[in-house]
Short mmCIF file of C-alpha atoms and ligand atoms in Angstrom, two decimals:
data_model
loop_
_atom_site.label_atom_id
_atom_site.label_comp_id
_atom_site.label_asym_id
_atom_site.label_seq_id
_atom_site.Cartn_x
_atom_site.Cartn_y
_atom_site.Cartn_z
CA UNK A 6 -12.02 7.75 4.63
CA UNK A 7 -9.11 7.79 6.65
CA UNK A 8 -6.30 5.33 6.78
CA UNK A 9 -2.95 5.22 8.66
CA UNK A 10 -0.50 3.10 7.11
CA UNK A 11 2.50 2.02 9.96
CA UNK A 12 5.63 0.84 7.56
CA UNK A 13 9.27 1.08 8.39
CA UNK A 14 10.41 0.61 4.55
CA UNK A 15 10.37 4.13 3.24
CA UNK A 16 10.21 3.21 -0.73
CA UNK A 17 6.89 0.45 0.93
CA UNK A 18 5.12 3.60 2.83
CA UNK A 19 5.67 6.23 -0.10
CA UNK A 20 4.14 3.47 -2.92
CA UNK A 21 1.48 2.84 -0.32
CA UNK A 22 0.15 6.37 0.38
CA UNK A 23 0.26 7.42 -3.59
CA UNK A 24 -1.41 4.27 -4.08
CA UNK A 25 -4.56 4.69 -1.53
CA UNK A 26 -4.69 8.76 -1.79
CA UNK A 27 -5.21 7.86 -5.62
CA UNK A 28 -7.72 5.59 -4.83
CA UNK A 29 -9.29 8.62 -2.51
CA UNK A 30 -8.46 7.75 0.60
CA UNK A 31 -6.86 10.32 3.22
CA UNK A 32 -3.54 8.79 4.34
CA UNK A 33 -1.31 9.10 7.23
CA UNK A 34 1.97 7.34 7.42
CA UNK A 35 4.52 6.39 10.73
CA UNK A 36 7.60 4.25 10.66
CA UNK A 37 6.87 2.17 13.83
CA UNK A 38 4.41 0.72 15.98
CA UNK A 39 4.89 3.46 19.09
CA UNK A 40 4.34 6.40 16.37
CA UNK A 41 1.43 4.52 15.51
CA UNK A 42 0.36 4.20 18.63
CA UNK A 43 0.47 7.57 20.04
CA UNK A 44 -0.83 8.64 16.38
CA UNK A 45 -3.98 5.98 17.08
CA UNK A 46 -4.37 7.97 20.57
CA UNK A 47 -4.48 11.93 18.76
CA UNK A 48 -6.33 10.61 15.86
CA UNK A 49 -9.73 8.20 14.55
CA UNK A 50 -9.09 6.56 11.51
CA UNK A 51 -11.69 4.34 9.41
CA UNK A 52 -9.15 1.40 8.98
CA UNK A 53 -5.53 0.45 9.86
CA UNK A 54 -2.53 -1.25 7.65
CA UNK A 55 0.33 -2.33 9.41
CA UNK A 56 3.07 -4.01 8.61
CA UNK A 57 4.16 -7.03 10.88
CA UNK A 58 8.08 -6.73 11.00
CA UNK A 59 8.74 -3.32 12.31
CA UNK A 60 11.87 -2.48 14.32
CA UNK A 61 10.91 -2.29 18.00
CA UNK A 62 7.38 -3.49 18.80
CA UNK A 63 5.89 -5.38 16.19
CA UNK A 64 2.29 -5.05 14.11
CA UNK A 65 0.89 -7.85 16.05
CA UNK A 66 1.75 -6.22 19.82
CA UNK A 67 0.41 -2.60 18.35
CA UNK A 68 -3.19 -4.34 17.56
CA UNK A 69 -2.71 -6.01 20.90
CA UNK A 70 -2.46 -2.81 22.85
CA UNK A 71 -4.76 -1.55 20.62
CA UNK A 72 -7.60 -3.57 21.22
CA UNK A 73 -6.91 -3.72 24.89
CA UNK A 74 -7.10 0.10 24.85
CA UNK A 75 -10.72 -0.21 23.54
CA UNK A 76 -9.44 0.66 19.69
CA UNK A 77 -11.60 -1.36 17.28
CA UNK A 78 -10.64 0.49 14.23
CA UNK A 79 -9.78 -2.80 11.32
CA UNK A 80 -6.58 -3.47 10.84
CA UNK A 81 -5.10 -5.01 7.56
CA UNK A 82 -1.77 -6.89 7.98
CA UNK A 83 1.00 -6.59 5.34
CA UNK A 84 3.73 -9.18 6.17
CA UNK A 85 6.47 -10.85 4.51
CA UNK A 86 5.81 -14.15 6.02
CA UNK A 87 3.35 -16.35 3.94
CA UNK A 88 3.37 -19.24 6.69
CA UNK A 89 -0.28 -20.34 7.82
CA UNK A 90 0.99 -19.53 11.54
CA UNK A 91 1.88 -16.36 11.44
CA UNK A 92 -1.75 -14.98 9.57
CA UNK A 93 -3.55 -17.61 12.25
CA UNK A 94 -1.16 -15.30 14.75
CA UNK A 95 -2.08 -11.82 13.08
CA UNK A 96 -5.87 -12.63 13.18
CA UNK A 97 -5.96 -13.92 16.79
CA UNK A 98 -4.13 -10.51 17.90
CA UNK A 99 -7.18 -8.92 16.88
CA UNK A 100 -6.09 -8.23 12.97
CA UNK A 101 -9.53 -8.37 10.31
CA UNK A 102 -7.20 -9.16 7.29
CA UNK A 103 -4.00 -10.23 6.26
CA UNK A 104 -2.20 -10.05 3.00
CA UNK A 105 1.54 -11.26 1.59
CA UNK A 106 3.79 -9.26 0.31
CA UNK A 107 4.56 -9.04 -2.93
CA UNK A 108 1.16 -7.49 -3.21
CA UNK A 109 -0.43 -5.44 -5.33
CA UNK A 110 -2.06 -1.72 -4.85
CA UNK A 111 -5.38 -2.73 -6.27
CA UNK A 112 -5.81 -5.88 -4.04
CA UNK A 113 -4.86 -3.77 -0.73
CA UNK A 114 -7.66 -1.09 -2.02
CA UNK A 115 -10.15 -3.90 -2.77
CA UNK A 116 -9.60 -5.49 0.89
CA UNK A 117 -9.63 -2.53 2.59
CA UNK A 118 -12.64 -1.54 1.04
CA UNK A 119 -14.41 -4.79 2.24
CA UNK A 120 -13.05 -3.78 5.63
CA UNK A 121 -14.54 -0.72 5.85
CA UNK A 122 -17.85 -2.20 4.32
CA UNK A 123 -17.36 -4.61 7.25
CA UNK A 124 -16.94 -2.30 9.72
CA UNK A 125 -19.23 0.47 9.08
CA UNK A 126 -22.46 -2.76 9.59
CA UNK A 127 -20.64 -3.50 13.39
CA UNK A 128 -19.47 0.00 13.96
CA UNK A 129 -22.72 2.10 15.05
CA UNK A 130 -24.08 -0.84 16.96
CA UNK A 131 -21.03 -1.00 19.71
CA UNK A 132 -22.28 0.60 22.89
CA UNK A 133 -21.46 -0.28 26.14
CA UNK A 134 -23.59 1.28 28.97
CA UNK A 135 -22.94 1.22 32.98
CA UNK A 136 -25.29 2.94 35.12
CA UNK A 137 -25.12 6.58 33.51
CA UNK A 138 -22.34 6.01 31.64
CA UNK A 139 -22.26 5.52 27.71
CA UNK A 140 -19.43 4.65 25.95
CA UNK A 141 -19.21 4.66 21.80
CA UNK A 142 -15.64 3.17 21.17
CA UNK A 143 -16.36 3.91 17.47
CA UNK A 144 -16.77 7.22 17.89
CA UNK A 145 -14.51 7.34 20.76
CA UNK A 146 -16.89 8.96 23.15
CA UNK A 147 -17.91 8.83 26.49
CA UNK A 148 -20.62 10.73 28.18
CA UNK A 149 -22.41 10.29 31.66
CA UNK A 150 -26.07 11.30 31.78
CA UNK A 151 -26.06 12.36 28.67
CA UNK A 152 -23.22 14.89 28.71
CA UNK A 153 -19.93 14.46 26.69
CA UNK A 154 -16.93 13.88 28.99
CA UNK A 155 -13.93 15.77 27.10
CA UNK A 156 -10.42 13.13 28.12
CA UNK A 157 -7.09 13.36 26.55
CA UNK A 158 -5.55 10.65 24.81
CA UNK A 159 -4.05 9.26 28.01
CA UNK A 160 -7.56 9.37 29.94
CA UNK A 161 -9.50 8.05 27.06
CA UNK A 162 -6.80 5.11 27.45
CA UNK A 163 -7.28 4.24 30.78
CA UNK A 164 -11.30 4.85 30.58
CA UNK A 165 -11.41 2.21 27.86
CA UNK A 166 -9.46 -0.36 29.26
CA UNK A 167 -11.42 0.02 32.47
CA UNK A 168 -14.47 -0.64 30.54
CA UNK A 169 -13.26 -2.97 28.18
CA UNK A 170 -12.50 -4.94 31.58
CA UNK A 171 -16.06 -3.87 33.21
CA UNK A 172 -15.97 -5.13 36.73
CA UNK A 173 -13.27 -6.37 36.41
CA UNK A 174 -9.75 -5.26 38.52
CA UNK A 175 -7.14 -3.71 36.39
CA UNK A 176 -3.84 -3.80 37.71
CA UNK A 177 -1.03 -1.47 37.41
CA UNK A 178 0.44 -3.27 34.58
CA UNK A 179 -1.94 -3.38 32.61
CA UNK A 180 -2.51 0.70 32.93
CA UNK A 181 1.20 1.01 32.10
CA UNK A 182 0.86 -1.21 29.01
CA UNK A 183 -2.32 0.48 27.81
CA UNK A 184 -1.55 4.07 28.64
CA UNK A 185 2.10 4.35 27.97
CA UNK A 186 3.03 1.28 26.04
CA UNK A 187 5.08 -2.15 26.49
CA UNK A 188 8.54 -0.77 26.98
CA UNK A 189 8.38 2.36 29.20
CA UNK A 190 9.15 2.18 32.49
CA UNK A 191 7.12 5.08 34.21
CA UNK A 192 7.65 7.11 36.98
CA UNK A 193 6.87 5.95 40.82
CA UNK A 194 2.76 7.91 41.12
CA UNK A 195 3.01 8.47 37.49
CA UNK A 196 -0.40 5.93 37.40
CA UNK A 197 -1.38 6.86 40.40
CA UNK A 198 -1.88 10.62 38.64
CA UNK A 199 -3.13 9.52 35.87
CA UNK A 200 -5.85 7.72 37.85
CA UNK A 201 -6.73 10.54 39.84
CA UNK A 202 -6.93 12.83 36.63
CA UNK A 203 -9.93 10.35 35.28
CA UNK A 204 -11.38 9.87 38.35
CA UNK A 205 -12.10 14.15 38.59
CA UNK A 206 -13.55 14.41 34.84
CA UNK A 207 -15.08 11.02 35.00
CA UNK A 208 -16.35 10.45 38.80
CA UNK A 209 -16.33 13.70 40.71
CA UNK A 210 -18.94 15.38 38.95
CA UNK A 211 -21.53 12.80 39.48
CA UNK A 212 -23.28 11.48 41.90
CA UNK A 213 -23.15 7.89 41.08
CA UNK A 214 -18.87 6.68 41.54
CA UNK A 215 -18.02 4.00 39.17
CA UNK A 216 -13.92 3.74 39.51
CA UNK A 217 -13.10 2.28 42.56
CA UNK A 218 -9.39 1.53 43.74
CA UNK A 219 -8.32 -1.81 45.87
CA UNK A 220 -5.19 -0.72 47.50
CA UNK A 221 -2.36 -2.82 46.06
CA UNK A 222 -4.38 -4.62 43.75
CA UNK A 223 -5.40 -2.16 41.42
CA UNK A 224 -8.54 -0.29 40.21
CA UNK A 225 -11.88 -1.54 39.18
CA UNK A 226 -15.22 0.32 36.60
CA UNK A 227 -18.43 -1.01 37.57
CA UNK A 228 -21.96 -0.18 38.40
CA UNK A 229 -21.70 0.60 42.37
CA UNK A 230 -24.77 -2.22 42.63
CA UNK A 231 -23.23 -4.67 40.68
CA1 CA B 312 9.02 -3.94 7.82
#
């Protein structure tokens, strides 16, 4: 099982990884929420345990982008605050747990255990289909008619919030926020690129075109009948 662990206190992250490979977990480690990010992008871990205060973005704006990026991976919360609002707060961004620090290493093995129990029941049965198109976000796969569509981590971004948003249009902000994160600016076509690089793996070969773009508006997956 792997876990990433995303905690800014060194002496927190260190006790944390001992703890969990000593439990037999693999363990990864970053010091903030854009490492984890781009780490969440290169990588598919089996749960997630983040830290709420972390210097830039936060724990709760990394599951955000997470989940809008298609990510479902659970997420345990480690946070200093104990008030009801802010674990109502860390659930609602799309967190499965939450625990207070002080904590103890047994109790964060026990709950992410439980996650993973959790997850592996809901995990296999995600599967989102459009026309020829499948997509396993647990497995982070897409294929169209039946054959595996190989996308770097910025295409797989884009692809999943497009289908996390099926039929829906997509606007450029949103591509900025899922593909390159909340505070980037990015470059004039940079999107428009990044589009078009999709598009050829993910359109071009077929003969059914899913990814349509509304000029000024934004882009849009769906079934061309739908
Ligand atoms: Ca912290």
């Amino acid at each position: 099982m792997n876990i990433l662990v995303v905690e800014d206190e060194l002496k927190t992250a260190r006790h944390l990884d001992r703890g969990l490979r000593a439990a037999g977990f693999e363990v990864q480690t970053c010091a903030s929420a854009e490492q984890g990010l781009l780490t969440c992008a290169a990588h598919r871990f089996d749960a997630l345990v983040l830290d709420v205060m972390l210097p830039g973005m936060n724990g709760l704006a990394l599951v955000h982008q997470l989940r809008s990026s298609g990510v479902a991976t659970p997420v345990l919360f480690l946070s200093a605050k104990d008030a009801t609002e802010d674990r109502i707060k860390g659930l609602n961004e799309g967190g499965d747990d939450y625990l207070v620090k002080p904590y103890s290493l047994p109790e964060v093995v026990a709950r992410l255990r439980a996650l993973l129990r959790r997850g592996g029941q809901t995990g296999n049965a995600q599967r989102v289909e459009v026309a020829d198109l499948v997509w396993e976000p647990g497995s982070r796969r897409i294929s169209r008619m039946g054959k595996h569509v190989d996308l770097t981590p910025k295409e797989y971004a884009l692809a999943s919030l497009l289908l996390n948003h099926l039929g829906e249009v997509v606007s450029r902000n949103q591509i900025i926020q899922a593909v390159w994160g909340l505070r980037t600016t990015v470059e004039g076509n940079s999107v428009d690129v990044q589009v078009l690089r999709l598009r050829k793996k993910l359109d071009d070969p077929f003969e059914t075109k899913l990814i349509r773009t509304l000029r000024g508006v934004g882009i849009v997956l769906e079934a061309p009948d739908a």
